[in-house]
Every structure is written in structure tokens, then in C-alpha cells.
mmCIF file of C-alpha atoms in Angstrom:
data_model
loop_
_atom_site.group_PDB
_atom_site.id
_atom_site.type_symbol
_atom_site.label_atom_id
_atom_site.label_comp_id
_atom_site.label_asym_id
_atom_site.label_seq_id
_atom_site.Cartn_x
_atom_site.Cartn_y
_atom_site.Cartn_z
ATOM 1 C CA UNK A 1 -7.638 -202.605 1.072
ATOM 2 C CA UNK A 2 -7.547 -198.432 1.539
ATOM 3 C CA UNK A 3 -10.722 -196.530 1.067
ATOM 4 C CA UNK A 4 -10.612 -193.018 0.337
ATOM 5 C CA UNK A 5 -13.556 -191.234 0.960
ATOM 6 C CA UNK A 6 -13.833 -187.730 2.863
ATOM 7 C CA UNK A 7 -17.801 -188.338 3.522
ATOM 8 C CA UNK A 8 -17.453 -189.976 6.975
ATOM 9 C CA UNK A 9 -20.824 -191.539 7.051
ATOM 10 C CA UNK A 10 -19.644 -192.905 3.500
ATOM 11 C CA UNK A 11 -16.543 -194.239 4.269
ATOM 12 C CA UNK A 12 -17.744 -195.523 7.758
ATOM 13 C CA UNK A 13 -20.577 -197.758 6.083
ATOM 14 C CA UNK A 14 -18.939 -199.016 3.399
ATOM 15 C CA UNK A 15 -15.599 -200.111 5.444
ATOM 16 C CA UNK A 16 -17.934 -201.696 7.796
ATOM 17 C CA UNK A 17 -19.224 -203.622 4.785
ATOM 18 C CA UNK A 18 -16.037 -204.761 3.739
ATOM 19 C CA UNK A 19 -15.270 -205.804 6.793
ATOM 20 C CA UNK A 20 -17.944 -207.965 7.838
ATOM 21 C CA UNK A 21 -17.299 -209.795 4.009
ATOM 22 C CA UNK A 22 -13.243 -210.468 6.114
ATOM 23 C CA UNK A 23 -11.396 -207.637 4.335
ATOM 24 C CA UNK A 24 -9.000 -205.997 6.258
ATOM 25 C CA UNK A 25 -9.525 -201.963 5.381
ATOM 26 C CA UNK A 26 -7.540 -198.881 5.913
ATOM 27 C CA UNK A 27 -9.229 -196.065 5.886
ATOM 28 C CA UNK A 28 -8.609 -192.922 4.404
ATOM 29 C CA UNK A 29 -10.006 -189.165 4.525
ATOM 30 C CA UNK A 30 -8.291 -188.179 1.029
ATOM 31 C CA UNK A 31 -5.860 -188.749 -0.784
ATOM 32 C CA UNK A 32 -2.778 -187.499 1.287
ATOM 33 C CA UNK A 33 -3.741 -189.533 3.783
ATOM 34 C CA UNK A 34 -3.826 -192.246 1.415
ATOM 35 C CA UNK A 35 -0.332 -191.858 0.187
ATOM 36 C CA UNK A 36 0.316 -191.789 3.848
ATOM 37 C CA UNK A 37 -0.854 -195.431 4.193
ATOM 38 C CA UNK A 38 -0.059 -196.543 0.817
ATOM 39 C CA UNK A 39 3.793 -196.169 1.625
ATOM 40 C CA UNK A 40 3.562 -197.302 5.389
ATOM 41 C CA UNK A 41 1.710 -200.665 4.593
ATOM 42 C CA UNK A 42 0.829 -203.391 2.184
ATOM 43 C CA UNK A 43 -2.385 -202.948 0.133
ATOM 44 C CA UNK A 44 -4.236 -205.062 -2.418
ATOM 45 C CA UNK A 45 -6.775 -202.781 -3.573
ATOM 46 C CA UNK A 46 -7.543 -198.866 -3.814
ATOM 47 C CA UNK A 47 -11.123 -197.729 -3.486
ATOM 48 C CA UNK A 48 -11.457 -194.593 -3.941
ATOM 49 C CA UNK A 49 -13.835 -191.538 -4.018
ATOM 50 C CA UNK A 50 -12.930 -188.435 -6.618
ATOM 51 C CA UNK A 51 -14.172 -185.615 -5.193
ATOM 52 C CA UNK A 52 -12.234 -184.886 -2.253
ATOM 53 C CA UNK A 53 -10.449 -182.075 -0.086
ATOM 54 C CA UNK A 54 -6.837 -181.808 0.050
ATOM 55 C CA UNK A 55 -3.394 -181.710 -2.563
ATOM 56 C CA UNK A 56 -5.566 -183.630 -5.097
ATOM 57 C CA UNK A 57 -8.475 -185.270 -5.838
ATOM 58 C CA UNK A 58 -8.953 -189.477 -6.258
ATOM 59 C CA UNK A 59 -8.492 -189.204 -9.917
ATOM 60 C CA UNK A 60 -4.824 -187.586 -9.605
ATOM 61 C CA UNK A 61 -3.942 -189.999 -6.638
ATOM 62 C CA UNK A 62 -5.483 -193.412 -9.013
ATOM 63 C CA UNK A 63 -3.093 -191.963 -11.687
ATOM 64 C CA UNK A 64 0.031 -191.718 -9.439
ATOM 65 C CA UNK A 65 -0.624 -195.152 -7.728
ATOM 66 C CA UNK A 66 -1.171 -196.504 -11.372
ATOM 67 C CA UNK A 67 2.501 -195.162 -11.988
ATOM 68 C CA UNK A 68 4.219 -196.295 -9.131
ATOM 69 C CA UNK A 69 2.539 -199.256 -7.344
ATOM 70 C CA UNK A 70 1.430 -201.005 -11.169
ATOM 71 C CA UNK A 71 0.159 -204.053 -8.992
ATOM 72 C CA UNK A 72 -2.064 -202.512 -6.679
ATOM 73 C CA UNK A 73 -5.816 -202.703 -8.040
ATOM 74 C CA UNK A 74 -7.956 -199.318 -8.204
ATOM 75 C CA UNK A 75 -11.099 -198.772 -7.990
ATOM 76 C CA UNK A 76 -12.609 -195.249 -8.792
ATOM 77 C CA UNK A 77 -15.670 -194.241 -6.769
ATOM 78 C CA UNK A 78 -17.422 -191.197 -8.459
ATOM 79 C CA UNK A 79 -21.114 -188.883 -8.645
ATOM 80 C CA UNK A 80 -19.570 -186.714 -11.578
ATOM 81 C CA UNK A 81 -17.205 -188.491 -13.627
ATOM 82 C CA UNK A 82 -18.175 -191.244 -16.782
ATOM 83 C CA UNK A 83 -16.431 -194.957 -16.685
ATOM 84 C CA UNK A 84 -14.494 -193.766 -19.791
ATOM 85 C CA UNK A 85 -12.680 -190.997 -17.461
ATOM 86 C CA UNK A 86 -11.154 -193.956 -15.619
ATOM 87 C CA UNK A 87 -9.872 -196.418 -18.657
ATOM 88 C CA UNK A 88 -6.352 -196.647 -18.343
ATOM 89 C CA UNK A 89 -6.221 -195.448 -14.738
ATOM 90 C CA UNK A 90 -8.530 -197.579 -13.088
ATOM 91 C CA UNK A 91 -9.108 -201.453 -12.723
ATOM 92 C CA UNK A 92 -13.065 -200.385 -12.319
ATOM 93 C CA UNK A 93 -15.449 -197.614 -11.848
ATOM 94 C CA UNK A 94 -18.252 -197.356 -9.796
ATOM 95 C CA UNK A 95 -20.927 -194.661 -10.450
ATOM 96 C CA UNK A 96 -22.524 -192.993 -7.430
ATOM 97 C CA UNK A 97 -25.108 -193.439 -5.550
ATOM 98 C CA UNK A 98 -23.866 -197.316 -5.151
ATOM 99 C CA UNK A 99 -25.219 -200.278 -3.205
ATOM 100 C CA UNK A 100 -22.194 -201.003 -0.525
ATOM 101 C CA UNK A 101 -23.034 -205.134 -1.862
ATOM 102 C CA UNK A 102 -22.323 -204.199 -5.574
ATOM 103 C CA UNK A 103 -19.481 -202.339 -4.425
ATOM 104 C CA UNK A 104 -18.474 -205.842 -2.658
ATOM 105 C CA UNK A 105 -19.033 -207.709 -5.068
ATOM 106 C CA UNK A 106 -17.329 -205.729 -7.733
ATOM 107 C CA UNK A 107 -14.127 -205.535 -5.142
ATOM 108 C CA UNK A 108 -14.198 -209.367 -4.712
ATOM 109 C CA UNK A 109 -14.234 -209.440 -8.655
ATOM 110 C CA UNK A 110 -11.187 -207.776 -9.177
ATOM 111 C CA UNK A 111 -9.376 -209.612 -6.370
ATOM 112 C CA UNK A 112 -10.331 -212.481 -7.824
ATOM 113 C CA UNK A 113 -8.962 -211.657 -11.347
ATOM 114 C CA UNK A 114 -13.032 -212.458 -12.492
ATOM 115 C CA UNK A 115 -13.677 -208.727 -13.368
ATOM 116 C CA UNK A 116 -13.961 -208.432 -16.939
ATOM 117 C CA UNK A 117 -16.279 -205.690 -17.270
ATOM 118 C CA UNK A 118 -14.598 -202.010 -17.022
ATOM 119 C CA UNK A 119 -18.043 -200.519 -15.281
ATOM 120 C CA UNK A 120 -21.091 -201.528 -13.836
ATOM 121 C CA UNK B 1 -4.928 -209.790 24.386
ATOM 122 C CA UNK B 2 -6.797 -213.380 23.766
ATOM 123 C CA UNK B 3 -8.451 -212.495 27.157
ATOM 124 C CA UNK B 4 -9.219 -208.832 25.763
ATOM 125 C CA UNK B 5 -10.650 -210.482 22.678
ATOM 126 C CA UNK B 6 -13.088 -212.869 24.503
ATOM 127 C CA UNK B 7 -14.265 -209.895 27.110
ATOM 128 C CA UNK B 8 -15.273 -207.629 24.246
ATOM 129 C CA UNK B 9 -17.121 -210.682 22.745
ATOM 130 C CA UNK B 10 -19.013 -211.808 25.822
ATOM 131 C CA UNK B 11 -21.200 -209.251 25.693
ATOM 132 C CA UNK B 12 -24.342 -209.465 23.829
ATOM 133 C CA UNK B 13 -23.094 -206.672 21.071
ATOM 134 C CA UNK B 14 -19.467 -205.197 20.837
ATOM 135 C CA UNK B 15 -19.443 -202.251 22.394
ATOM 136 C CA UNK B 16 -18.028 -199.108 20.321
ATOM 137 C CA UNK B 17 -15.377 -197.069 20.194
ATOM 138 C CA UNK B 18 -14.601 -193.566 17.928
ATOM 139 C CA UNK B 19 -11.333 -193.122 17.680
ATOM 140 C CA UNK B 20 -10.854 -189.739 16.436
ATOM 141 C CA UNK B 21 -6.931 -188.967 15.641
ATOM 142 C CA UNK B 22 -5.709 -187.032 12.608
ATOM 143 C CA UNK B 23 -2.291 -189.169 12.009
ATOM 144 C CA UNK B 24 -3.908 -192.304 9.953
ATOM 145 C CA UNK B 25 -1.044 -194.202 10.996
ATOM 146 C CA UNK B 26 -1.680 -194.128 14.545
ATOM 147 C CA UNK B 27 -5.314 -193.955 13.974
ATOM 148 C CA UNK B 28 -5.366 -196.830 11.995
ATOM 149 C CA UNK B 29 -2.982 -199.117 14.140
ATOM 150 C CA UNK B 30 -5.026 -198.441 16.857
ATOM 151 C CA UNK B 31 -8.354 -198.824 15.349
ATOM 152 C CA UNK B 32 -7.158 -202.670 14.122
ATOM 153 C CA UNK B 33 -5.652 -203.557 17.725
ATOM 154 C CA UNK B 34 -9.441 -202.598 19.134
ATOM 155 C CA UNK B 35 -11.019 -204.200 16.546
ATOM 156 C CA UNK B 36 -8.721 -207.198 17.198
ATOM 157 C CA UNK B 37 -10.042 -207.020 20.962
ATOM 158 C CA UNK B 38 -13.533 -207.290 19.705
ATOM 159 C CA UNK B 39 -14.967 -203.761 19.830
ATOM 160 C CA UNK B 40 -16.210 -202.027 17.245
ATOM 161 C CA UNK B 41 -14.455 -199.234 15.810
ATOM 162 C CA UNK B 42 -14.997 -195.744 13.959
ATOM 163 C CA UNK B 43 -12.461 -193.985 12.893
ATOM 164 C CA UNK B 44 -12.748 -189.983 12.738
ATOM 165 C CA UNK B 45 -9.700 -187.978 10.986
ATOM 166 C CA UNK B 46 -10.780 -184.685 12.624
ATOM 167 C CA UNK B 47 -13.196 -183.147 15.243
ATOM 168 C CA UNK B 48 -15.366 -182.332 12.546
ATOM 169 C CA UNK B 49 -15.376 -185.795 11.650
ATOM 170 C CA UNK B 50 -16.380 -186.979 14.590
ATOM 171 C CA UNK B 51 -18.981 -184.354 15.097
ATOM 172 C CA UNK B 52 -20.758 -185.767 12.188
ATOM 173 C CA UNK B 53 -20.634 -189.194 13.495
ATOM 174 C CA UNK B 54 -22.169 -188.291 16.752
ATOM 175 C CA UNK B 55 -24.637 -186.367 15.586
ATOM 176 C CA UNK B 56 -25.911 -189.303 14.065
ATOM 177 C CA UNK B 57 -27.884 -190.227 17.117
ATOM 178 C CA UNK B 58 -28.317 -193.328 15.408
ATOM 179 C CA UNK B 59 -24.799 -194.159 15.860
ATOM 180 C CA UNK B 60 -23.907 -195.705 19.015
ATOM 181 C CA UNK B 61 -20.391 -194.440 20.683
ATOM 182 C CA UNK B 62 -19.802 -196.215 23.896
ATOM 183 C CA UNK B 63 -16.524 -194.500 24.528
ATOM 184 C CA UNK B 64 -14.867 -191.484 22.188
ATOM 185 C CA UNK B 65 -10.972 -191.546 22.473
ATOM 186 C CA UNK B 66 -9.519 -188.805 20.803
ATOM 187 C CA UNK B 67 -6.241 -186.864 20.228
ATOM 188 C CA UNK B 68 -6.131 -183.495 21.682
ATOM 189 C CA UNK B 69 -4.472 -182.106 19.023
ATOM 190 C CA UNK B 70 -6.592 -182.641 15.846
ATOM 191 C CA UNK B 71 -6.620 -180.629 12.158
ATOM 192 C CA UNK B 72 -9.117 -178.519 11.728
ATOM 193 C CA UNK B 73 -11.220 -176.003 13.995
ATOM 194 C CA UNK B 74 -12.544 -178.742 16.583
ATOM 195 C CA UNK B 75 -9.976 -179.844 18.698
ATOM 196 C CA UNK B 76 -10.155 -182.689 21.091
ATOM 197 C CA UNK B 77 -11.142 -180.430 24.161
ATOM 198 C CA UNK B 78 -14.173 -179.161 22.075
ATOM 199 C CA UNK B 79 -14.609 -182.457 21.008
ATOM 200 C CA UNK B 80 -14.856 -183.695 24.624
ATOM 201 C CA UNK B 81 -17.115 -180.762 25.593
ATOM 202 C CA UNK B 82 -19.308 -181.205 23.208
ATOM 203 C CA UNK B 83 -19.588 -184.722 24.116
ATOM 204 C CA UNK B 84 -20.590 -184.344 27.564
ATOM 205 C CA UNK B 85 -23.053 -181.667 26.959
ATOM 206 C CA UNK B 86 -24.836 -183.777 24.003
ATOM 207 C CA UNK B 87 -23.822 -187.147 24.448
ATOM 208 C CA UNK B 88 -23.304 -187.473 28.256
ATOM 209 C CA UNK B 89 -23.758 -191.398 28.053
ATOM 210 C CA UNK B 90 -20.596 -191.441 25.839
ATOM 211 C CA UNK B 91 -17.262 -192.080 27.892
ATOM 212 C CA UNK B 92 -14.837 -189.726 26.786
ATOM 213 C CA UNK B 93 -10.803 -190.772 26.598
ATOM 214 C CA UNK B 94 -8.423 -187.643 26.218
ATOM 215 C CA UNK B 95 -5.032 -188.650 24.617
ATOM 216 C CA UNK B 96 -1.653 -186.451 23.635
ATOM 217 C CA UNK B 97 0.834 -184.341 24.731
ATOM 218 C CA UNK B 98 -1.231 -181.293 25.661
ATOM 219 C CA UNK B 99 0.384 -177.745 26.017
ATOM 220 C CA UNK B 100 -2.680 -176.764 28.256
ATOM 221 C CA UNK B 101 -3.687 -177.269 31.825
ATOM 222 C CA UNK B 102 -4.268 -180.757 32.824
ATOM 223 C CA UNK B 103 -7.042 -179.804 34.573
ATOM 224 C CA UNK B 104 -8.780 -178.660 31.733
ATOM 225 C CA UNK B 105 -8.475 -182.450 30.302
ATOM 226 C CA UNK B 106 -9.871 -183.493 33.565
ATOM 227 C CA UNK B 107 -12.602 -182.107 33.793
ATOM 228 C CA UNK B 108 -13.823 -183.250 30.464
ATOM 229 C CA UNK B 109 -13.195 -186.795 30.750
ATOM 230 C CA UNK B 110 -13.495 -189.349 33.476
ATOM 231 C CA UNK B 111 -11.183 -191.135 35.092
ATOM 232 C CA UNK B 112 -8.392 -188.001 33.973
ATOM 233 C CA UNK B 113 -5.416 -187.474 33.648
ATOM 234 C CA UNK B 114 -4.739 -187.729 30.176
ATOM 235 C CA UNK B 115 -3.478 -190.806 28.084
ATOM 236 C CA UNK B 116 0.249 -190.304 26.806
ATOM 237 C CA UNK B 117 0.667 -190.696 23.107
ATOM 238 C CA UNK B 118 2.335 -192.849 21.808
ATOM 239 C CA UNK B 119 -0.497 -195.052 22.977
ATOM 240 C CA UNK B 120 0.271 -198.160 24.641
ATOM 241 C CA UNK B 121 -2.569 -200.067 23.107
ATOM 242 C CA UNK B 122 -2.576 -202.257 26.466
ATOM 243 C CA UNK B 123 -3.637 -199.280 28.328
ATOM 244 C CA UNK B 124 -5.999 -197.812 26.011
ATOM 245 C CA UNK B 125 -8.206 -201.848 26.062
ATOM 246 C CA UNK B 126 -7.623 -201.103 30.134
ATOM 247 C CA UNK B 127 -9.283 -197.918 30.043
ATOM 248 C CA UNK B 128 -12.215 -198.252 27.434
ATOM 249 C CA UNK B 129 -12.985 -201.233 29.933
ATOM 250 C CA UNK B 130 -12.981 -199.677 33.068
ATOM 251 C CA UNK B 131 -14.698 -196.635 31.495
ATOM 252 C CA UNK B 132 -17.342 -199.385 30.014
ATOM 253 C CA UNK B 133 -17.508 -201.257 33.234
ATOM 254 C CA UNK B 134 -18.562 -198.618 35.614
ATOM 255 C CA UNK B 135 -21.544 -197.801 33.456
ATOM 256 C CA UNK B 136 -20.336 -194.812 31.591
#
């Protein structure tokens, strides 16, 4: 999976999560980055943050991953957005602050095809 | 590699590595071949980045290995600098195709000269452990 996240502290924690439940992560700094990895290698699942530095923010980069990789779960990762922001775009939203296990558990969900609910 | 793999594990906790480069591809290939060996690995896009990692004093960083030429206003040199002044029990691994003196890169790290980008991930396991096993 890719997480996008430009808070290194952030992203570092919650990658090392992820990987100690065996997912293999990418990590990302924003979303050009992202597009950087997204076309170089094979990824399951998009977590990503909103707020973020560079050519466009996580909601623009869900939107154009929606479009052009349609099998490619997203996750959006935001402090200032509401769930319903996300409908259409996004597989599942997760409001910040989080607990890195929710956001596990809410990952393996999805993966899973068990995720029913839009938002926590 | 196996052998890499099983050194890295021996110990009693994986040692750690930042890896601090500002192409994700090569950042993140590299990052997955050390993990592979058994270190741990943080990944820094920038100097600023990895400023904000180490400053953490919280964080352990056995040995930094960073581009010379990052994004942003902290470039690996600075990066190495301000490693040794703050964080002198952190091994320091210079890596590019610098423009500048050599010497410069030598006397911020041990063990100069420089790595050579594209990395050889072979040689970057062989120096993170000879950097790790001399103490540093």
C-alpha cells in the first residue's frame, strides 16, 4: 500500500504499523510523489492525508486515482474535511486524530472486501 | 543477502537506518532491500525531513545515509554536519554525484569517499555494517 502523508513523524509511525501487521508500504511525502510511485509499481491500497504541500492536495490526487486506477482502494486521511467530502471518491475516511490500530483495522477491512461502513 | 538478513537479525534489536533521498523511487527501493536485510528503516524525502526525525531524540538512527543533493534548503552536507555536531553517535553515509570537493564529503562522514549513486545496494549493507561494527 502507498501512504501519503507530509508529517514525517505521521507517516513514519503509521507505516511502521502497517508493517509490523505484514503490509508492504510505500511511502509518500505528497501527492506528486505519490503519482510517482503509483505509476512505477503495483499498489492495493491508497492512504492518504489531505492537507499536504505540493501540485495538489490528497483530495485532488484520491479523485484522479479514482479516475484512472478504478481498482485501487483509497482511503482519505483528514483533520478538516467531513466523511461526506469523500463519498464517491473514497473507499473510506478516516477523521483525524486516529488510533494507527483503527486505521489497521479499517485498511484490513477494505482489503478484505468486509468494509461496509463509509466512515468510522 | 540471506547472510545479510540473518546478521541484521542476530543482534538483540535491528539496528536503524534513515535513509534520507528525495527521488521516492530510489528511496523506496532502497529502504525495502534494507529492510529485507533486517534493519530498520526511516525514510526522509528531504533534509528537513530528516531534521525532524533526529530531533526526536527519542528516535534511534544508528547510521543516516543520505543523498547529497536533496529538495529543499538542507542539503545532505548540512545534513551530515548537523549530524555530527548533535548526533555524533549517528554514523553518517554520504551518497551522489557531488559537484563539490570530495574532501568536504570526507570530512563529514567516516570511512569517506562518497557512495556513487546509483547505489549498489550490496555496498550500501557493506558499509552500514562496517560503519555499525566499529562502534560508530
Amino acid at each position: 500500500m502507498l501512504v501519503v502523508e507530509d508529517e514525517v513523524l505521521i507517516r513514519m509511525s503509521l507505516a511502521a504499523v502497517l508493517r509490523d501487521e505484514g503490509f508492504t508500504v510505500i511511502e509518500a511525502c505528497d501527492a506528486d510523489e505519490a503519482l510517482v510511485a503509483l505509476a512505477a509499481t503495483s499498489i492495493d491500497l491508497l492512504l492518504t492525508d489531505v492537507r499536504m504541500n505540493g501540485s495538489m492536495d490528497g483530495l485532488d490526487l484520491a479523485v484522479q486515482v479514482r479516475s484512472t486506477m478504478p481498482h485501487l482502494k483509497i482511503v482519505v486521511v483528514s483533520g478538516h474535511l467531513a466523511a461526506v467530502e469523500t463519498h464517491g471518491v473514497a473507499d473510506a475516511f478516516v477523521p483525524k486524530p486516529y488510533l494507527a490500530e483503527n486505521v489497521v483495522a479499517r485498511v484490513k477491512a477494505i482489503l478484505n472486501g468486509t468494509n461496509l461502513d463509509h466512515a468510522f | 543477502m540471506p547472510s545479510d538478513r540473518l546478521n541484521a537479525e542476530a543482534s538483540p534489536s535491528p539496528k536503524t537506518v534513515l535513509v534520507v533521498d528525495s527521488e521516492i523511487i530510489v528511496r523506496m527501493t532502497l529502504s525495502e532491500y534494507l529492510r529485507h536485510c533486517g534493519y530498520k528503516v526511516i525514510e526522509a524525502a528531504s533534509g528537513e525531513e530528516a531534521l525532524t526525525v533526529l530531533e526526536d531524540f527519542d528516535v534511534p538512527v544508528d547510521v543516516a545515509l543520505t543523498e547529497v543533493a536533496l529538495r529543499g534548503e538542507v542539503d545532505g552536507f548540512k545534513l551530515a554536519a548537523w549530524i555530527r555536531e548533535s548526533r555524533p553517535q549517528t554514523a553518517v553515509i554520504l551518497a551522489g554525484t557531488p559537484t563539490r570537493a570530495a574532501k568536504a564529503a570526507g570530512d563529514l562522514c567516516e570511512h569517506g569517499p562518497m557512495m556513487s549513486k546509483p547505489y549498489d545496494p550490496q555496498l550500501v549493507v557493506d558499509r552500514i555494517k562496517r560503519l555499525l561494527s566499529v562502534g560508530k
